[in-house]
Coordinates of C-alpha atoms in Angstrom, one line a residue:
X1 CA -205.8 -66.7 88.3
X2 CA -204.8 -67.6 84.8
X3 CA -208.2 -67.4 83.2
X4 CA -208.5 -63.7 84.8
X5 CA -205.1 -62.8 83.0
X6 CA -205.9 -64.1 80.1
X7 CA -209.5 -62.1 80.0
X8 CA -207.5 -59.1 81.0
X9 CA -204.6 -59.3 78.0
X10 CA -207.6 -59.6 75.7
X11 CA -209.0 -56.9 77.2
X12 CA -206.3 -54.6 76.7
X13 CA -205.2 -55.6 73.2
X14 CA -209.2 -54.9 72.1
X15 CA -209.2 -51.5 73.1
X16 CA -205.3 -51.1 71.9
X17 CA -206.5 -52.1 68.5
X18 CA -209.3 -50.3 68.5
X19 CA -207.5 -47.4 69.2
X20 CA -205.2 -47.9 66.5
X21 CA -208.0 -49.3 64.1
X22 CA -209.7 -45.5 64.7
X23 CA -206.7 -43.5 64.6
X24 CA -206.0 -45.0 61.2
X25 CA -209.9 -44.0 60.2
X26 CA -209.1 -41.0 61.2
X27 CA -205.5 -40.2 59.3
X28 CA -207.2 -41.7 56.0
X29 CA -210.7 -39.6 55.9
X30 CA -208.0 -36.9 56.6
X31 CA -205.5 -37.8 53.5
X32 CA -208.9 -39.1 51.5
X33 CA -210.5 -35.8 51.7
X34 CA -207.0 -34.1 50.2
X35 CA -206.5 -37.1 47.5
X36 CA -210.0 -36.3 45.9
X37 CA -209.8 -32.5 45.6
X38 CA -206.7 -32.8 44.9
X39 CA -207.4 -35.4 41.9
X40 CA -211.3 -33.3 41.0
X41 CA -208.8 -29.7 41.2
X42 CA -206.1 -31.4 38.6
X43 CA -209.4 -32.4 36.2
X44 CA -208.2 -31.7 32.5
X45 CA -211.5 -29.7 31.7
X46 CA -212.3 -29.6 28.3
X47 CA -212.4 -25.7 27.5
X48 CA -215.4 -24.4 25.9
X49 CA -214.3 -22.4 22.9
X50 CA -217.1 -19.8 22.7
X51 CA -217.0 -16.7 20.0
X52 CA -216.0 -13.8 22.4
X53 CA -216.0 -11.7 19.7
X54 CA -219.9 -11.6 20.3
X55 CA -219.3 -9.4 23.2
X56 CA -217.2 -6.9 21.8
X57 CA -219.5 -4.0 20.4
X58 CA -217.9 -2.9 17.0
X59 CA -217.7 1.4 17.8
X60 CA -216.2 3.9 15.2
X61 CA -212.5 4.0 16.0
X62 CA -212.6 7.7 17.0
X63 CA -215.9 8.4 18.5
X64 CA -216.6 9.3 21.8
X65 CA -220.2 8.3 22.6
X66 CA -221.4 11.2 24.5
X67 CA -220.4 14.9 24.4
X68 CA -217.4 15.9 25.7
X69 CA -218.5 17.8 28.5
X70 CA -220.6 15.3 29.6
X71 CA -217.5 13.3 30.5
X72 CA -217.2 15.5 33.6
X73 CA -220.1 13.0 35.1
X74 CA -217.6 10.5 34.8
X75 CA -215.2 8.5 37.5
X76 CA -213.3 6.2 38.8
X77 CA -214.5 4.5 41.9
X78 CA -210.7 4.6 43.6
X79 CA -211.9 8.5 43.7
X80 CA -212.5 9.3 47.9
X81 CA -214.7 12.0 47.0
X82 CA -217.8 9.7 45.3
X83 CA -217.5 6.9 48.0
X84 CA -221.3 8.5 49.3
X85 CA -224.4 8.6 47.3
X86 CA -227.6 8.9 50.3
X87 CA -231.2 9.0 48.4
X88 CA -232.4 12.3 48.2
X89 CA -236.6 12.3 48.5
X90 CA -237.4 15.1 46.0
X91 CA -238.6 15.4 42.3
X92 CA -237.4 16.3 39.6
X93 CA -239.0 17.1 36.3
X94 CA -239.7 14.6 33.9
X95 CA -237.9 15.6 31.1
X96 CA -234.7 15.9 33.4
X97 CA -235.4 12.3 33.8
X98 CA -235.6 11.5 30.9
X99 CA -232.0 13.0 29.7
X100 CA -230.6 11.3 32.4
X101 CA -231.9 8.2 30.7
X102 CA -231.1 9.2 27.4
X103 CA -227.5 10.2 28.8
X104 CA -227.6 7.0 30.7
X105 CA -227.9 4.1 28.3
X106 CA -225.8 6.5 25.5
X107 CA -222.9 5.9 28.8
X108 CA -223.0 2.6 28.8
X109 CA -223.5 1.7 25.2
X110 CA -219.9 3.3 24.7
X111 CA -218.2 2.2 28.0
X112 CA -219.7 -0.9 29.9
X113 CA -217.5 -3.7 28.5
X114 CA -221.1 -6.4 29.4
X115 CA -223.3 -4.4 27.0
X116 CA -223.0 -6.6 24.2
X117 CA -222.6 -9.5 27.0
X118 CA -226.1 -8.7 28.0
X119 CA -227.7 -9.0 25.1
X120 CA -226.6 -5.8 22.8
X121 CA -228.8 -2.9 21.4
X122 CA -232.0 -4.5 21.1
X123 CA -232.1 -5.5 24.9
X124 CA -230.9 -2.2 26.1
X125 CA -233.1 0.0 23.6
X126 CA -236.4 -2.0 25.0
X127 CA -234.9 -1.7 28.5
X128 CA -234.4 2.3 27.9
X129 CA -237.9 2.4 26.3
X130 CA -240.0 1.0 29.4
X131 CA -237.9 3.2 31.3
X132 CA -239.6 6.6 29.2
X133 CA -242.9 5.3 29.1
X134 CA -242.8 5.0 32.7
X135 CA -241.7 8.5 33.3
X136 CA -244.1 9.4 30.9
X137 CA -246.9 8.1 32.9
X138 CA -247.2 11.1 35.7
X139 CA -248.6 14.2 35.7
X140 CA -245.2 16.6 36.1
X141 CA -242.5 15.3 38.2
X142 CA -240.7 12.0 39.6
X143 CA -239.4 11.3 42.9
X144 CA -235.9 9.8 42.2
X145 CA -236.2 6.8 44.5
X146 CA -238.9 5.6 42.1
X147 CA -236.6 6.8 39.3
X148 CA -234.0 4.2 40.6
X149 CA -236.2 1.2 41.4
X150 CA -237.3 2.0 37.6
X151 CA -233.6 1.6 36.9
X152 CA -233.6 -1.5 39.1
X153 CA -236.6 -3.0 37.6
X154 CA -235.7 -2.8 34.0
X155 CA -231.9 -3.3 34.2
X156 CA -232.6 -7.0 35.8
X157 CA -231.1 -8.9 32.8
X158 CA -227.6 -7.4 34.1
X159 CA -226.9 -10.2 36.3
X160 CA -223.3 -8.5 37.0
X161 CA -222.6 -8.5 41.0
X162 CA -220.2 -5.1 39.9
X163 CA -223.2 -3.2 38.3
X164 CA -224.7 -1.1 41.2
X165 CA -226.9 1.8 40.8
X166 CA -226.8 3.7 44.0
X167 CA -225.1 0.5 45.4
X168 CA -227.4 -1.7 45.1
X169 CA -227.8 -4.4 42.5
X170 CA -230.5 -6.5 40.4
X171 CA -228.0 -9.2 40.4
X172 CA -230.4 -12.8 41.8
X173 CA -228.2 -14.1 44.4
X174 CA -228.0 -18.0 45.1
X175 CA -228.1 -19.0 48.8
X176 CA -227.9 -22.2 50.6
X177 CA -230.4 -23.9 52.2
X178 CA -229.7 -27.3 54.4
X179 CA -230.8 -29.7 56.6
X180 CA -228.6 -31.9 59.0
X181 CA -231.3 -33.7 60.6
X182 CA -230.1 -36.6 59.1
X183 CA -226.9 -38.0 57.5
X184 CA -227.3 -39.4 54.6
X185 CA -225.1 -42.2 53.6
X186 CA -225.2 -44.3 50.5
X187 CA -224.6 -47.8 49.3
X188 CA -225.6 -49.6 46.2
X189 CA -229.8 -49.5 46.3
X190 CA -229.3 -45.5 46.5
X191 CA -229.1 -43.1 49.0
X192 CA -230.8 -43.9 52.7
X193 CA -230.7 -42.7 56.3
X194 CA -231.5 -44.4 59.4
X195 CA -234.8 -43.8 60.8
X196 CA -236.6 -46.4 63.4
X197 CA -233.0 -48.5 63.5
X198 CA -233.2 -49.5 59.7
X199 CA -232.2 -47.8 56.2
X200 CA -234.8 -46.1 54.6
X201 CA -234.0 -45.1 51.2
X202 CA -234.9 -42.0 49.3
X203 CA -236.9 -42.1 46.7
X204 CA -237.5 -37.8 46.0
X205 CA -236.5 -34.9 47.3
X206 CA -239.4 -32.3 46.4
X207 CA -240.9 -34.7 44.2
X208 CA -237.6 -34.9 41.8
X209 CA -235.7 -38.1 41.9
X210 CA -232.6 -36.6 40.9
X211 CA -231.5 -37.2 44.9
X212 CA -227.4 -36.4 44.3
X213 CA -228.5 -33.4 43.1
X214 CA -229.6 -32.5 46.6
X215 CA -226.6 -34.1 48.4
X216 CA -224.0 -32.3 50.3
X217 CA -220.5 -33.4 51.1
X218 CA -219.9 -31.7 54.4
X219 CA -218.5 -32.4 58.6
X220 CA -220.5 -32.9 61.2
X221 CA -220.2 -30.9 64.4
X222 CA -217.4 -33.3 65.2
X223 CA -215.0 -32.9 62.8
X224 CA -216.4 -36.4 60.8
X225 CA -216.7 -36.4 57.2
X226 CA -220.9 -37.1 56.0
X227 CA -223.5 -36.1 53.7
X228 CA -226.0 -34.0 54.4
X229 CA -228.8 -32.3 52.5
X230 CA -228.7 -29.0 50.9
X231 CA -229.4 -27.1 47.7
X232 CA -228.8 -23.2 46.1
X233 CA -231.5 -21.4 45.0
X234 CA -232.4 -18.0 44.1
X235 CA -235.7 -18.0 46.4
X236 CA -235.2 -16.0 49.8
X237 CA -237.4 -18.0 51.7
X238 CA -237.7 -21.6 52.1
X239 CA -238.7 -23.2 55.2
X240 CA -239.3 -26.8 54.4
X241 CA -238.7 -30.0 51.8
X242 CA -240.2 -33.1 51.6
X243 CA -238.7 -36.0 51.5
X244 CA -240.2 -39.4 50.2
X245 CA -238.5 -42.4 51.8
X246 CA -239.4 -46.2 51.6
X247 CA -237.8 -48.9 53.6
X248 CA -238.9 -52.8 52.0
X249 CA -243.1 -52.2 51.2
X250 CA -243.7 -48.8 53.6
X251 CA -243.0 -45.7 52.1
X252 CA -243.3 -42.4 54.8
X253 CA -243.2 -38.1 54.1
X254 CA -240.6 -36.6 55.7
X255 CA -240.8 -32.8 55.8
X256 CA -237.7 -31.5 56.7
X257 CA -237.2 -28.1 58.3
X258 CA -234.0 -25.8 56.7
X259 CA -231.8 -23.6 57.2
X260 CA -230.2 -20.7 55.2
X261 CA -226.7 -20.5 55.4
X262 CA -224.9 -17.7 58.5
X263 CA -222.4 -15.5 56.3
X264 CA -219.4 -15.0 59.0
X265 CA -219.7 -10.7 57.7
X266 CA -222.4 -10.4 60.7
X267 CA -221.0 -12.1 63.5
X268 CA -217.7 -10.6 63.2
X269 CA -216.8 -8.1 66.3
X270 CA -213.1 -6.2 65.2
X271 CA -211.6 -2.6 65.1
X272 CA -212.3 -0.9 61.7
X273 CA -208.8 -1.2 60.7
X274 CA -207.7 -4.7 61.8
X275 CA -208.8 -6.9 59.1
X276 CA -206.6 -9.7 59.2
X277 CA -205.8 -11.4 62.5
X278 CA -203.4 -14.2 63.5
X279 CA -204.2 -16.5 65.6
X280 CA -203.8 -20.5 66.6
X281 CA -206.1 -22.5 68.1
X282 CA -205.0 -26.6 69.0
X283 CA -201.3 -24.6 67.5
X284 CA -203.1 -25.2 64.1
X285 CA -202.4 -21.9 62.7
X286 CA -205.2 -19.6 61.7
X287 CA -204.7 -16.4 58.8
X288 CA -207.9 -14.7 59.1
X289 CA -208.6 -11.7 56.1
X290 CA -211.8 -10.4 55.6
X291 CA -210.9 -7.8 52.8
X292 CA -208.6 -6.7 49.9
X293 CA -209.7 -2.4 50.8
X294 CA -206.0 -0.4 51.4
X295 CA -205.6 -0.7 55.1
X296 CA -202.1 -0.9 57.3
X297 CA -203.0 -4.5 58.1
X298 CA -202.2 -5.9 54.6
X299 CA -198.6 -5.7 54.3
X300 CA -198.7 -8.1 57.4
X301 CA -201.6 -10.5 55.7
X302 CA -198.9 -10.8 52.5
X303 CA -195.8 -11.4 54.7
X304 CA -197.8 -13.7 56.7
X305 CA -197.6 -16.2 53.6
X306 CA -193.9 -17.0 54.8
X307 CA -194.8 -18.0 57.3
X308 CA -197.6 -20.2 56.2
X309 CA -195.7 -22.2 54.0
X310 CA -193.6 -23.8 56.5
X311 CA -196.5 -24.9 58.3
X312 CA -197.8 -28.5 57.9
X313 CA -201.7 -27.8 58.5
X314 CA -202.8 -24.6 58.3
X315 CA -206.5 -22.1 58.0
X316 CA -206.9 -18.9 55.6
X317 CA -210.3 -17.7 57.3
X318 CA -211.6 -15.4 54.4
X319 CA -214.9 -16.0 55.6
X320 CA -216.9 -12.6 54.5
X321 CA -213.7 -10.9 53.0
X322 CA -216.0 -8.4 49.8
X323 CA -213.0 -7.7 48.1
X324 CA -210.8 -4.9 47.2
X325 CA -207.5 -4.2 45.2
X326 CA -206.1 -7.8 43.8
X327 CA -202.6 -7.1 44.8
X328 CA -202.8 -8.8 48.5
X329 CA -203.9 -12.1 47.0
X330 CA -201.7 -11.3 44.2
X331 CA -198.8 -11.1 46.3
X332 CA -199.8 -13.9 48.7
X333 CA -200.1 -16.1 46.1
X334 CA -195.9 -15.7 45.4
X335 CA -194.8 -15.2 48.5
X336 CA -196.4 -18.7 49.1
X337 CA -195.1 -20.3 45.9
X338 CA -193.0 -18.0 44.6
X339 CA -194.3 -17.5 41.1
X340 CA -197.5 -15.7 39.8
X341 CA -200.4 -17.6 39.7
X342 CA -202.3 -18.5 36.3
X343 CA -205.6 -19.3 36.5
X344 CA -208.0 -20.7 33.7
X345 CA -210.0 -16.8 32.7
X346 CA -210.6 -15.4 29.2
X347 CA -210.4 -11.6 29.8
X348 CA -212.0 -8.8 27.6
X349 CA -211.5 -5.2 28.0
X350 CA -213.0 -2.3 26.2
X351 CA -210.7 0.3 26.5
X352 CA -212.3 3.2 24.5
X353 CA -212.2 7.0 24.8
X354 CA -214.4 7.3 27.7
X355 CA -212.3 4.4 29.2
X356 CA -208.8 5.4 28.6
X357 CA -210.0 8.8 30.4
X358 CA -211.4 7.3 33.6
X359 CA -208.2 5.3 33.9
X360 CA -205.8 8.6 33.7
X361 CA -208.3 9.3 36.8
X362 CA -207.9 6.1 38.4
X363 CA -203.7 6.3 37.8
X364 CA -203.7 9.6 39.9
X365 CA -204.8 7.9 43.1
X366 CA -202.3 5.5 42.9
X367 CA -199.3 5.6 45.0
X368 CA -196.8 4.4 42.2
X369 CA -193.5 4.5 45.1
X370 CA -195.7 2.0 47.2
X371 CA -195.8 -0.9 44.1
X372 CA -194.4 -3.9 43.4
X373 CA -191.7 -4.2 40.3
X374 CA -194.5 -6.1 38.7
X375 CA -197.3 -4.1 40.0
X376 CA -195.4 -0.8 38.4
X377 CA -195.0 -2.5 35.3
X378 CA -199.1 -2.9 34.9
X379 CA -199.3 0.3 35.8
X380 CA -197.3 1.6 33.0
X381 CA -198.7 -0.9 30.4
X382 CA -202.4 0.6 31.7
X383 CA -201.4 4.3 31.0
X384 CA -200.3 3.6 27.9
X385 CA -203.5 2.0 27.1
X386 CA -205.3 4.9 28.0
X387 CA -203.2 7.3 25.6
X388 CA -204.3 5.5 22.7
X389 CA -206.5 7.8 20.8
X390 CA -209.1 5.1 19.6
X391 CA -211.5 2.8 20.3
X392 CA -210.3 -0.8 21.0
X393 CA -211.0 -4.6 22.8
X394 CA -208.3 -6.3 24.4
X395 CA -208.1 -10.0 24.8
X396 CA -206.4 -12.0 27.4
X397 CA -206.5 -15.5 28.0
X398 CA -204.7 -17.4 31.0
X399 CA -204.4 -21.6 31.2
X400 CA -204.5 -22.5 34.4
X401 CA -201.2 -24.0 35.8
X402 CA -200.9 -26.1 38.5
X403 CA -198.8 -25.5 42.0
X404 CA -196.7 -28.2 43.6
X405 CA -198.0 -27.3 47.5
X406 CA -196.9 -29.6 50.7
X407 CA -198.9 -27.5 53.4
X408 CA -202.6 -28.5 54.0
X409 CA -205.0 -25.6 53.5
X410 CA -208.4 -25.3 54.6
X411 CA -209.8 -22.3 52.8
X412 CA -213.0 -21.1 54.7
X413 CA -215.2 -19.4 52.8
X414 CA -219.2 -18.0 52.3
X415 CA -221.2 -16.0 50.4
X416 CA -220.0 -13.3 51.2
X417 CA -216.3 -13.5 49.2
X418 CA -217.2 -11.2 46.9
X419 CA -215.0 -9.8 43.4
X420 CA -211.1 -9.7 44.4
X421 CA -212.0 -12.5 47.7
X422 CA -212.6 -13.9 44.7
X423 CA -210.2 -13.9 42.9
X424 CA -208.2 -15.5 45.5
X425 CA -210.0 -18.6 45.6
X426 CA -209.2 -18.9 41.9
X427 CA -205.5 -18.2 43.0
X428 CA -206.0 -20.7 46.1
X429 CA -207.4 -23.5 43.1
X430 CA -204.3 -23.4 41.1
X431 CA -202.1 -25.1 44.5
X432 CA -201.5 -28.9 45.5
X433 CA -202.9 -29.8 48.9
X434 CA -206.3 -27.5 48.8
X435 CA -210.3 -27.9 50.6
X436 CA -212.7 -25.3 50.7
X437 CA -214.8 -25.4 53.3
X438 CA -218.2 -23.6 54.1
X439 CA -221.1 -22.1 51.4
X440 CA -220.7 -20.9 48.0
X441 CA -219.0 -17.0 47.6
X442 CA -220.8 -14.2 46.3
X443 CA -220.5 -14.1 42.1
X444 CA -219.6 -11.1 41.8
X445 CA -216.8 -11.9 39.4
X446 CA -217.5 -11.3 36.0
X447 CA -216.8 -7.7 36.1
X448 CA -215.0 -4.8 37.9
X449 CA -216.0 -1.4 39.4
X450 CA -213.8 0.7 37.4
X451 CA -216.2 3.1 36.7
X452 CA -218.6 6.1 38.3
X453 CA -220.9 7.7 36.5
X454 CA -222.8 10.0 37.9
X455 CA -226.6 11.2 36.0
X456 CA -226.8 15.0 35.6
X457 CA -230.3 15.3 37.6
X458 CA -231.1 12.7 39.4
X459 CA -227.2 12.3 40.7
X460 CA -228.1 8.6 40.9
X461 CA -224.8 7.0 40.2
X462 CA -224.4 3.8 38.5
X463 CA -220.8 2.2 39.1
X464 CA -219.8 -1.0 36.9
X465 CA -217.0 -2.7 34.7
X466 CA -214.6 -1.4 31.9
X467 CA -213.6 -5.5 31.4
X468 CA -215.7 -9.0 32.0
X469 CA -213.9 -12.2 32.3
X470 CA -215.2 -15.1 31.6
X471 CA -214.9 -18.7 33.0
X472 CA -216.1 -22.0 31.8
X473 CA -219.3 -23.3 34.1
X474 CA -219.1 -20.0 36.8
X475 CA -222.7 -18.3 37.2
X476 CA -222.5 -14.7 38.3
X477 CA -224.8 -14.6 41.7
X478 CA -223.6 -18.2 42.6
X479 CA -220.1 -17.6 42.6
X480 CA -217.3 -20.7 43.2
X481 CA -218.8 -24.0 45.1
X482 CA -216.2 -25.2 48.4
X483 CA -215.5 -29.1 48.2
X484 CA -216.8 -29.2 52.2
X485 CA -220.3 -27.4 52.8
X486 CA -221.5 -26.5 56.0
X487 CA -224.1 -23.6 56.5
X488 CA -223.3 -22.5 60.2
X489 CA -221.5 -20.5 61.4
X490 CA -219.0 -22.7 63.1
X491 CA -216.9 -23.9 60.2
X492 CA -213.8 -23.2 62.1
X493 CA -214.9 -24.8 64.7
X494 CA -215.5 -28.2 62.5
X495 CA -212.5 -27.9 60.9
X496 CA -210.4 -27.8 63.8
X497 CA -212.3 -30.8 65.1
X498 CA -211.6 -32.9 62.1
X499 CA -207.9 -31.9 61.9
X500 CA -207.2 -33.2 65.7
X501 CA -209.1 -36.2 64.2
X502 CA -206.0 -36.7 61.9

């Protein structure tokens, strides 16, 4: 009997020890994740001091660049009367189309801040001449849709997510391709997968021996940290990947089926105005914000930061957030931290006669009384700049300032997060204890949508910015990368499982 008691006692102790060990391991994974991301975020990267003067075209100080009467074709995107430009299937004369092209390229030279950034006179003149030559090849006239396609093809060198032609962008976007068939592990001999009850070491992926490029930190469906094979590409359809593995003297070729990341925008069902939503799962607060366009929900979102900062762990779900205005993410950060965000950015702004005209138009669409004290000051500053009667460039440099934060924050993101949504990522990137989960963002950060030009004859609209923002290691179209890569639409569920294990 004593023998059985000893056995039962040993069994109970084993179970208890196992539970404690599992709990400690899970807790360690949680802590180590934040420790790793904090260390990465706090690293002092050497800032590349590029000569930004090369991007600032030198204009005659008081030259408008176009006829004064042509200013009427320029408006602010904030003008509610200019929100829709359906393509008309109609022909215009060759001389009308060529007149539109001459006007467009002159306007862009004198008002698009990215003109020199994307090559200057030599590149833009070549594109202009190619379009005019193509128009001249038509016998009598050209259909507007064909003219639009010509513009998209010849202006493909403009890799700017906010530069659009009838709301179509020539930007090459990066997609995340991945496989979760095998979890990848690493030891002193290299990366390996479990196959046939043994360790098979990866020798190449798609004939590339740089294995680390394809290995992404991830999280499985159970909420356990792991590594999967994944990569970014501008190609639209990649179905499989060849992986060569070796165990001792034997090698194999594996062909892994690939998935392309799902975007949350396509799977959201919501009321049109319900861009902000608060919920809880397993007592974990979830703050969901899908847009920063002016909306009655935004006040509630901005105020939610005061609730969020008192929590141990929260989830910020910004998937599908295509942007809008910066007031909401800026104010949320202020309410959460008590200070304004400061990111590592160099901004160059073209405040010339054309752009100052549009700035004044935009100011008429802003409700000054509803602005915070800080934004009222910014509003006055903008109008003061717009009153200038000369062509000028303004340079603004920000240095990244890290902010202490005890709340553990998981930020869910995908490649539909753009513009001010990406600004929010920049702000959150300055906070301690933040982990970004999902896929790369849209990569629409370089400029703004501050000017809309309608071509007189074709009525094609071109939208572009009067400033560009330069960040080291940032690629337009690729965007900001997460700390933990999850390509499917279940990133929320996986993070909930991960938090529940701690």
